[in-house]
Amino acid sequence: MGIPETSGPSGERLQAVLCDMDGTLVETEQYWGEAMFALARELGGEMSEAAREQTVGTSMRTALDVLYADIGVRRSEEQFLADARWVEDRTAELLAGEIHWRPGARELLSEVRHAAVPTALVTTTPRRLADIVLGAIGRAFPDVPPFDATVCGDEVPARKPDPAPYLQAMDELGVEASGCVVLEDSVAGSTAGLAAGAAVLGVPSLQPLPPAPGLVLRDTLVGVDLAELHAVLAARPAVDARA
Ligand SMILES: [Mg+2]
């Protein structure tokens, strides 16, 4: 294998690849769902599949508001905080088991790393849970750390779909949005990546992704390589959220 090109067909240089975690790199999104369904039952209800779909990729606050509305309960702020902790603890137990990669994700991340393209993990999941998954991801990359930066949901001023998490990761890497490709599976995540000014490769998992300028859709990451990331970057409209 030769040394991959570092500039795309349009001449825009690929400066970094920023990845969502749950549902994009690894099959952990369903653990959140399992914990949410369990909480609904604890509260005497049964969360609908439609409500579950609405919670994908959102913050705990948004997700629990959807759950409460769906099963028709009202909770105080104190009860919300206890519920959030309950869902996190249940999810942590599930994450401590085996981690499954999304199809093609490990191969793509490996190619990006071996080409020395900077990477960041940008997740809404809080640090204590993300570190469980990062430990498992790291064991698959014994030679080179998989990420140059990791940004978690409890380390940012606002969560996806706000662009703040992606902008924070770009600042940490010292790269411009115009040279970044974001990998995402959710509406909240792809909205955040586009709002940050990056090109987004969307691989829907638990919810459909509507078309948007700068968003390229694929069924999975199988067969997606650096050349394709360059093409995604080249197809991005010439805008920058920070311009
Ligand atoms: Mg996701």
PDB file of C-alpha atoms and ligand atoms in Angstrom:
ATOM      1  CA  MET A   1       0.000   0.000   0.000  1.00  0.00           C
ATOM      2  CA  GLY A   2       1.398   3.393  -0.994  1.00  0.00           C
ATOM      3  CA  ILE A   3       1.245   6.601   0.983  1.00  0.00           C
ATOM      4  CA  PRO A   4      -2.267   8.047   0.517  1.00  0.00           C
ATOM      5  CA  GLU A   5      -2.790  11.438  -1.044  1.00  0.00           C
ATOM      6  CA  THR A   6      -3.320  14.198   1.505  1.00  0.00           C
ATOM      7  CA  SER A   7      -5.349  16.518  -0.720  1.00  0.00           C
ATOM      8  CA  GLY A   8      -8.708  15.872  -2.334  1.00  0.00           C
ATOM      9  CA  PRO A   9      -9.771  16.293  -5.941  1.00  0.00           C
ATOM     10  CA  SER A  10     -10.702  19.959  -5.362  1.00  0.00           C
ATOM     11  CA  GLY A  11      -7.336  20.685  -3.750  1.00  0.00           C
ATOM     12  CA  GLU A  12      -8.891  21.028  -0.277  1.00  0.00           C
ATOM     13  CA  ARG A  13      -6.541  19.290   2.143  1.00  0.00           C
ATOM     14  CA  LEU A  14      -8.045  16.722   4.511  1.00  0.00           C
ATOM     15  CA  GLN A  15      -6.900  18.130   7.854  1.00  0.00           C
ATOM     16  CA  ALA A  16      -8.765  15.858  10.240  1.00  0.00           C
ATOM     17  CA  VAL A  17     -11.447  13.200  10.661  1.00  0.00           C
ATOM     18  CA  LEU A  18     -13.871  13.674  13.564  1.00  0.00           C
ATOM     19  CA  CYS A  19     -16.018  10.720  14.629  1.00  0.00           C
ATOM     20  CA  ASP A  20     -19.128  10.269  16.660  1.00  0.00           C
ATOM     21  CA  MET A  21     -18.974   7.192  18.906  1.00  0.00           C
ATOM     22  CA  ASP A  22     -22.364   5.566  19.638  1.00  0.00           C
ATOM     23  CA  GLY A  23     -23.954   4.137  16.506  1.00  0.00           C
ATOM     24  CA  THR A  24     -21.176   5.401  14.223  1.00  0.00           C
ATOM     25  CA  LEU A  25     -17.988   3.639  15.385  1.00  0.00           C
ATOM     26  CA  VAL A  26     -19.445   1.094  17.767  1.00  0.00           C
ATOM     27  CA  GLU A  27     -22.803  -0.590  18.345  1.00  0.00           C
ATOM     28  CA  THR A  28     -23.418   1.000  21.728  1.00  0.00           C
ATOM     29  CA  GLU A  29     -26.456   3.113  20.875  1.00  0.00           C
ATOM     30  CA  GLN A  30     -28.767   0.201  21.656  1.00  0.00           C
ATOM     31  CA  TYR A  31     -27.402   0.045  25.232  1.00  0.00           C
ATOM     32  CA  TRP A  32     -28.737   3.550  25.815  1.00  0.00           C
ATOM     33  CA  GLY A  33     -32.050   2.378  24.395  1.00  0.00           C
ATOM     34  CA  GLU A  34     -32.103  -0.671  26.636  1.00  0.00           C
ATOM     35  CA  ALA A  35     -31.486   1.529  29.692  1.00  0.00           C
ATOM     36  CA  MET A  36     -34.192   3.998  28.600  1.00  0.00           C
ATOM     37  CA  PHE A  37     -36.779   1.223  28.095  1.00  0.00           C
ATOM     38  CA  ALA A  38     -35.848  -0.130  31.534  1.00  0.00           C
ATOM     39  CA  LEU A  39     -36.267   3.301  33.161  1.00  0.00           C
ATOM     40  CA  ALA A  40     -39.693   3.702  31.559  1.00  0.00           C
ATOM     41  CA  ARG A  41     -40.730   0.385  33.100  1.00  0.00           C
ATOM     42  CA  GLU A  42     -39.316   1.477  36.481  1.00  0.00           C
ATOM     43  CA  LEU A  43     -41.589   4.519  36.208  1.00  0.00           C
ATOM     44  CA  GLY A  44     -44.597   2.322  35.401  1.00  0.00           C
ATOM     45  CA  GLY A  45     -44.739   2.925  31.660  1.00  0.00           C
ATOM     46  CA  GLU A  46     -43.631   1.433  28.349  1.00  0.00           C
ATOM     47  CA  MET A  47     -41.661   3.731  26.023  1.00  0.00           C
ATOM     48  CA  SER A  48     -42.737   3.542  22.370  1.00  0.00           C
ATOM     49  CA  GLU A  49     -40.266   2.752  19.561  1.00  0.00           C
ATOM     50  CA  ALA A  50     -41.102   6.139  18.011  1.00  0.00           C
ATOM     51  CA  ALA A  51     -40.085   7.923  21.202  1.00  0.00           C
ATOM     52  CA  ARG A  52     -36.902   5.873  21.396  1.00  0.00           C
ATOM     53  CA  GLU A  53     -36.017   6.913  17.816  1.00  0.00           C
ATOM     54  CA  GLN A  54     -36.427  10.577  18.794  1.00  0.00           C
ATOM     55  CA  THR A  55     -33.882  10.192  21.593  1.00  0.00           C
ATOM     56  CA  VAL A  56     -31.048   8.841  19.413  1.00  0.00           C
ATOM     57  CA  GLY A  57     -27.942  11.017  19.610  1.00  0.00           C
ATOM     58  CA  THR A  58     -29.555  13.563  21.935  1.00  0.00           C
ATOM     59  CA  SER A  59     -28.544  14.802  25.387  1.00  0.00           C
ATOM     60  CA  MET A  60     -29.814  13.080  28.539  1.00  0.00           C
ATOM     61  CA  ARG A  61     -32.076  16.082  29.200  1.00  0.00           C
ATOM     62  CA  THR A  62     -33.714  15.878  25.781  1.00  0.00           C
ATOM     63  CA  ALA A  63     -33.933  12.094  25.864  1.00  0.00           C
ATOM     64  CA  LEU A  64     -35.586  11.937  29.283  1.00  0.00           C
ATOM     65  CA  ASP A  65     -38.018  14.748  28.380  1.00  0.00           C
ATOM     66  CA  VAL A  66     -39.087  12.633  25.375  1.00  0.00           C
ATOM     67  CA  LEU A  67     -39.418   9.554  27.597  1.00  0.00           C
ATOM     68  CA  TYR A  68     -41.455  11.396  30.267  1.00  0.00           C
ATOM     69  CA  ALA A  69     -43.834  12.856  27.657  1.00  0.00           C
ATOM     70  CA  ASP A  70     -44.182   9.468  25.959  1.00  0.00           C
ATOM     71  CA  ILE A  71     -45.250   7.617  29.096  1.00  0.00           C
ATOM     72  CA  GLY A  72     -47.104  10.603  30.570  1.00  0.00           C
ATOM     73  CA  VAL A  73     -45.172  11.243  33.783  1.00  0.00           C
ATOM     74  CA  ARG A  74     -43.951  14.496  35.347  1.00  0.00           C
ATOM     75  CA  ARG A  75     -40.632  14.476  37.217  1.00  0.00           C
ATOM     76  CA  SER A  76     -39.009  17.124  39.391  1.00  0.00           C
ATOM     77  CA  GLU A  77     -35.468  18.364  38.692  1.00  0.00           C
ATOM     78  CA  GLU A  78     -34.244  16.207  41.574  1.00  0.00           C
ATOM     79  CA  GLN A  79     -36.009  13.167  40.117  1.00  0.00           C
ATOM     80  CA  PHE A  80     -34.587  13.969  36.656  1.00  0.00           C
ATOM     81  CA  LEU A  81     -31.048  13.961  38.069  1.00  0.00           C
ATOM     82  CA  ALA A  82     -31.684  10.630  39.808  1.00  0.00           C
ATOM     83  CA  ASP A  83     -33.190   9.171  36.605  1.00  0.00           C
ATOM     84  CA  ALA A  84     -30.210  10.412  34.548  1.00  0.00           C
ATOM     85  CA  ARG A  85     -27.822   8.755  36.970  1.00  0.00           C
ATOM     86  CA  TRP A  86     -29.882   5.534  36.858  1.00  0.00           C
ATOM     87  CA  VAL A  87     -29.727   5.435  33.039  1.00  0.00           C
ATOM     88  CA  GLU A  88     -25.962   6.156  33.082  1.00  0.00           C
ATOM     89  CA  ASP A  89     -25.300   3.412  35.632  1.00  0.00           C
ATOM     90  CA  ARG A  90     -27.386   0.872  33.708  1.00  0.00           C
ATOM     91  CA  THR A  91     -25.648   1.855  30.442  1.00  0.00           C
ATOM     92  CA  ALA A  92     -22.203   1.596  32.095  1.00  0.00           C
ATOM     93  CA  GLU A  93     -23.000  -1.984  33.153  1.00  0.00           C
ATOM     94  CA  LEU A  94     -23.972  -2.845  29.569  1.00  0.00           C
ATOM     95  CA  LEU A  95     -20.914  -1.073  28.060  1.00  0.00           C
ATOM     96  CA  ALA A  96     -18.580  -3.065  30.299  1.00  0.00           C
ATOM     97  CA  GLY A  97     -19.537  -6.151  28.271  1.00  0.00           C
ATOM     98  CA  GLU A  98     -18.357  -6.814  24.726  1.00  0.00           C
ATOM     99  CA  ILE A  99     -18.090  -3.873  22.290  1.00  0.00           C
ATOM    100  CA  HIS A 100     -19.097  -4.412  18.661  1.00  0.00           C
ATOM    101  CA  TRP A 101     -17.711  -2.238  15.857  1.00  0.00           C
ATOM    102  CA  ARG A 102     -20.088  -0.818  13.271  1.00  0.00           C
ATOM    103  CA  PRO A 103     -19.424  -2.407   9.850  1.00  0.00           C
ATOM    104  CA  GLY A 104     -16.295  -0.917   8.239  1.00  0.00           C
ATOM    105  CA  ALA A 105     -15.581   1.510  11.100  1.00  0.00           C
ATOM    106  CA  ARG A 106     -12.480  -0.166  12.467  1.00  0.00           C
ATOM    107  CA  GLU A 107     -10.943  -0.558   9.004  1.00  0.00           C
ATOM    108  CA  LEU A 108     -11.571   3.093   8.103  1.00  0.00           C
ATOM    109  CA  LEU A 109     -10.184   4.390  11.406  1.00  0.00           C
ATOM    110  CA  SER A 110      -7.117   2.204  10.916  1.00  0.00           C
ATOM    111  CA  GLU A 111      -6.482   3.568   7.412  1.00  0.00           C
ATOM    112  CA  VAL A 112      -6.911   7.159   8.613  1.00  0.00           C
ATOM    113  CA  ARG A 113      -4.466   6.595  11.494  1.00  0.00           C
ATOM    114  CA  HIS A 114      -1.851   4.913   9.359  1.00  0.00           C
ATOM    115  CA  ALA A 115      -2.017   7.869   6.958  1.00  0.00           C
ATOM    116  CA  ALA A 116      -1.238  10.115   9.969  1.00  0.00           C
ATOM    117  CA  VAL A 117      -4.435  12.140   9.483  1.00  0.00           C
ATOM    118  CA  PRO A 118      -5.402  13.713  12.839  1.00  0.00           C
ATOM    119  CA  THR A 119      -8.534  12.293  14.474  1.00  0.00           C
ATOM    120  CA  ALA A 120     -10.946  13.240  17.239  1.00  0.00           C
ATOM    121  CA  LEU A 121     -13.759  11.396  18.960  1.00  0.00           C
ATOM    122  CA  VAL A 122     -16.706  13.728  19.581  1.00  0.00           C
ATOM    123  CA  THR A 123     -19.441  12.148  21.667  1.00  0.00           C
ATOM    124  CA  THR A 124     -22.457  13.305  23.667  1.00  0.00           C
ATOM    125  CA  THR A 125     -21.792  10.404  26.039  1.00  0.00           C
ATOM    126  CA  PRO A 126     -20.304  11.577  29.360  1.00  0.00           C
ATOM    127  CA  ARG A 127     -16.588  10.968  30.000  1.00  0.00           C
ATOM    128  CA  ARG A 128     -17.002   8.180  32.573  1.00  0.00           C
ATOM    129  CA  LEU A 129     -19.009   6.081  30.095  1.00  0.00           C
ATOM    130  CA  ALA A 130     -17.027   7.084  27.011  1.00  0.00           C
ATOM    131  CA  ASP A 131     -13.794   5.982  28.715  1.00  0.00           C
ATOM    132  CA  ILE A 132     -15.197   2.444  29.069  1.00  0.00           C
ATOM    133  CA  VAL A 133     -15.730   2.315  25.296  1.00  0.00           C
ATOM    134  CA  LEU A 134     -12.446   4.129  24.547  1.00  0.00           C
ATOM    135  CA  GLY A 135     -10.632   1.429  26.497  1.00  0.00           C
ATOM    136  CA  ALA A 136     -12.094  -1.234  24.222  1.00  0.00           C
ATOM    137  CA  ILE A 137     -11.410   0.819  21.066  1.00  0.00           C
ATOM    138  CA  GLY A 138      -7.820   1.416  22.231  1.00  0.00           C
ATOM    139  CA  ARG A 139      -7.203  -2.325  22.605  1.00  0.00           C
ATOM    140  CA  ALA A 140      -7.887  -2.649  18.864  1.00  0.00           C
ATOM    141  CA  PHE A 141      -5.109  -0.085  18.187  1.00  0.00           C
ATOM    142  CA  PRO A 142      -2.066  -1.352  20.092  1.00  0.00           C
ATOM    143  CA  ASP A 143       0.463   0.510  17.885  1.00  0.00           C
ATOM    144  CA  VAL A 144      -1.006   3.989  17.597  1.00  0.00           C
ATOM    145  CA  PRO A 145      -3.607   5.786  19.763  1.00  0.00           C
ATOM    146  CA  PRO A 146      -6.874   5.892  17.781  1.00  0.00           C
ATOM    147  CA  PHE A 147      -7.600   9.546  18.598  1.00  0.00           C
ATOM    148  CA  ASP A 148      -5.560  12.727  19.019  1.00  0.00           C
ATOM    149  CA  ALA A 149      -8.403  14.344  20.968  1.00  0.00           C
ATOM    150  CA  THR A 150     -11.571  13.158  22.688  1.00  0.00           C
ATOM    151  CA  VAL A 151     -14.479  15.475  23.541  1.00  0.00           C
ATOM    152  CA  CYS A 152     -17.295  14.170  25.744  1.00  0.00           C
ATOM    153  CA  GLY A 153     -20.812  15.418  26.435  1.00  0.00           C
ATOM    154  CA  ASP A 154     -19.978  16.707  29.922  1.00  0.00           C
ATOM    155  CA  GLU A 155     -16.969  18.715  28.681  1.00  0.00           C
ATOM    156  CA  VAL A 156     -18.708  21.115  26.296  1.00  0.00           C
ATOM    157  CA  PRO A 157     -20.811  24.290  26.730  1.00  0.00           C
ATOM    158  CA  ALA A 158     -23.623  22.872  24.551  1.00  0.00           C
ATOM    159  CA  ARG A 159     -24.380  19.458  23.084  1.00  0.00           C
ATOM    160  CA  LYS A 160     -25.143  18.245  19.568  1.00  0.00           C
ATOM    161  CA  PRO A 161     -27.025  19.466  17.477  1.00  0.00           C
ATOM    162  CA  ASP A 162     -25.124  22.571  18.656  1.00  0.00           C
ATOM    163  CA  PRO A 163     -21.801  22.819  16.750  1.00  0.00           C
ATOM    164  CA  ALA A 164     -19.895  23.484  20.024  1.00  0.00           C
ATOM    165  CA  PRO A 165     -18.557  19.907  20.531  1.00  0.00           C
ATOM    166  CA  TYR A 166     -17.151  19.764  16.988  1.00  0.00           C
ATOM    167  CA  LEU A 167     -15.732  23.298  17.165  1.00  0.00           C
ATOM    168  CA  GLN A 168     -14.043  22.403  20.469  1.00  0.00           C
ATOM    169  CA  ALA A 169     -12.457  19.301  18.918  1.00  0.00           C
ATOM    170  CA  MET A 170     -11.260  21.306  15.886  1.00  0.00           C
ATOM    171  CA  ASP A 171      -9.667  23.852  18.241  1.00  0.00           C
ATOM    172  CA  GLU A 172      -7.948  21.061  20.197  1.00  0.00           C
ATOM    173  CA  LEU A 173      -6.562  19.598  16.960  1.00  0.00           C
ATOM    174  CA  GLY A 174      -5.672  23.032  15.588  1.00  0.00           C
ATOM    175  CA  VAL A 175      -7.534  22.444  12.308  1.00  0.00           C
ATOM    176  CA  GLU A 176     -10.000  24.429  10.197  1.00  0.00           C
ATOM    177  CA  ALA A 177     -13.571  23.230   9.684  1.00  0.00           C
ATOM    178  CA  SER A 178     -13.088  23.536   5.923  1.00  0.00           C
ATOM    179  CA  GLY A 179     -10.594  20.653   6.064  1.00  0.00           C
ATOM    180  CA  CYS A 180     -12.619  18.353   8.308  1.00  0.00           C
ATOM    181  CA  VAL A 181     -14.811  15.343   7.612  1.00  0.00           C
ATOM    182  CA  VAL A 182     -17.235  14.311  10.356  1.00  0.00           C
ATOM    183  CA  LEU A 183     -18.630  10.762  10.635  1.00  0.00           C
ATOM    184  CA  GLU A 184     -22.120  10.609  12.166  1.00  0.00           C
ATOM    185  CA  ASP A 185     -25.170   8.333  12.420  1.00  0.00           C
ATOM    186  CA  SER A 186     -27.803  10.650  13.967  1.00  0.00           C
ATOM    187  CA  VAL A 187     -29.726  13.754  12.945  1.00  0.00           C
ATOM    188  CA  ALA A 188     -28.436  15.659  15.994  1.00  0.00           C
ATOM    189  CA  GLY A 189     -24.854  14.690  15.197  1.00  0.00           C
ATOM    190  CA  SER A 190     -24.878  15.413  11.480  1.00  0.00           C
ATOM    191  CA  THR A 191     -26.623  18.739  12.157  1.00  0.00           C
ATOM    192  CA  ALA A 192     -23.829  19.604  14.619  1.00  0.00           C
ATOM    193  CA  GLY A 193     -21.087  18.665  12.158  1.00  0.00           C
ATOM    194  CA  LEU A 194     -22.623  20.698   9.325  1.00  0.00           C
ATOM    195  CA  ALA A 195     -23.245  23.674  11.645  1.00  0.00           C
ATOM    196  CA  ALA A 196     -19.563  23.566  12.614  1.00  0.00           C
ATOM    197  CA  GLY A 197     -18.705  23.957   8.923  1.00  0.00           C
ATOM    198  CA  ALA A 198     -17.398  20.447   8.270  1.00  0.00           C
ATOM    199  CA  ALA A 199     -18.314  18.001   5.541  1.00  0.00           C
ATOM    200  CA  VAL A 200     -20.330  15.113   6.986  1.00  0.00           C
ATOM    201  CA  LEU A 201     -20.414  11.462   5.973  1.00  0.00           C
ATOM    202  CA  GLY A 202     -23.668  10.117   7.388  1.00  0.00           C
ATOM    203  CA  VAL A 203     -24.168   6.409   8.088  1.00  0.00           C
ATOM    204  CA  PRO A 204     -27.683   6.150   9.568  1.00  0.00           C
ATOM    205  CA  SER A 205     -28.141   3.461  12.243  1.00  0.00           C
ATOM    206  CA  LEU A 206     -31.310   3.869  14.279  1.00  0.00           C
ATOM    207  CA  GLN A 207     -32.950   6.842  12.550  1.00  0.00           C
ATOM    208  CA  PRO A 208     -33.077   8.094   8.938  1.00  0.00           C
ATOM    209  CA  LEU A 209     -30.937  11.097   7.972  1.00  0.00           C
ATOM    210  CA  PRO A 210     -32.637  13.677   5.727  1.00  0.00           C
ATOM    211  CA  PRO A 211     -30.478  15.042   2.866  1.00  0.00           C
ATOM    212  CA  ALA A 212     -28.638  18.326   3.544  1.00  0.00           C
ATOM    213  CA  PRO A 213     -25.975  20.394   1.752  1.00  0.00           C
ATOM    214  CA  GLY A 214     -22.556  19.035   2.732  1.00  0.00           C
ATOM    215  CA  LEU A 215     -23.986  15.687   3.907  1.00  0.00           C
ATOM    216  CA  VAL A 216     -23.025  12.552   1.977  1.00  0.00           C
ATOM    217  CA  LEU A 217     -24.981   9.426   2.914  1.00  0.00           C
ATOM    218  CA  ARG A 218     -23.773   5.817   2.907  1.00  0.00           C
ATOM    219  CA  ASP A 219     -25.527   2.704   4.237  1.00  0.00           C
ATOM    220  CA  THR A 220     -22.402   1.631   6.141  1.00  0.00           C
ATOM    221  CA  LEU A 221     -18.673   2.432   6.349  1.00  0.00           C
ATOM    222  CA  VAL A 222     -17.820  -0.848   4.578  1.00  0.00           C
ATOM    223  CA  GLY A 223     -15.462  -0.004   1.709  1.00  0.00           C
ATOM    224  CA  VAL A 224     -15.226   3.674   2.688  1.00  0.00           C
ATOM    225  CA  ASP A 225     -11.560   4.693   2.454  1.00  0.00           C
ATOM    226  CA  LEU A 226      -9.427   7.849   2.556  1.00  0.00           C
ATOM    227  CA  ALA A 227     -10.122   8.543  -1.113  1.00  0.00           C
ATOM    228  CA  GLU A 228     -13.838   8.617  -0.351  1.00  0.00           C
ATOM    229  CA  LEU A 229     -13.313  10.972   2.610  1.00  0.00           C
ATOM    230  CA  HIS A 230     -11.458  13.296   0.227  1.00  0.00           C
ATOM    231  CA  ALA A 231     -14.431  13.112  -2.139  1.00  0.00           C
ATOM    232  CA  VAL A 232     -16.834  13.946   0.719  1.00  0.00           C
ATOM    233  CA  LEU A 233     -14.684  16.974   1.542  1.00  0.00           C
ATOM    234  CA  ALA A 234     -14.568  18.054  -2.104  1.00  0.00           C
ATOM    235  CA  ALA A 235     -18.389  17.879  -2.334  1.00  0.00           C
ATOM    236  CA  ARG A 236     -18.820  20.198   0.666  1.00  0.00           C
ATOM    237  CA  PRO A 237     -20.379  23.641  -0.099  1.00  0.00           C
ATOM    238  CA  ALA A 238     -17.946  26.511   0.470  1.00  0.00           C
ATOM    239  CA  VAL A 239     -19.205  27.851   3.814  1.00  0.00           C
ATOM    240  CA  ASP A 240     -17.623  28.177   7.247  1.00  0.00           C
ATOM    241  CA  ALA A 241     -19.721  28.636  10.396  1.00  0.00           C
ATOM    242  CA  ARG A 242     -16.924  30.663  11.960  1.00  0.00           C
ATOM    243  CA  ALA A 243     -16.309  32.933   8.943  1.00  0.00           C
TER     244      ALA A 243
HETATM  245 MG    MG B   1     -24.383   8.511  17.297  1.00  0.00          MG
END
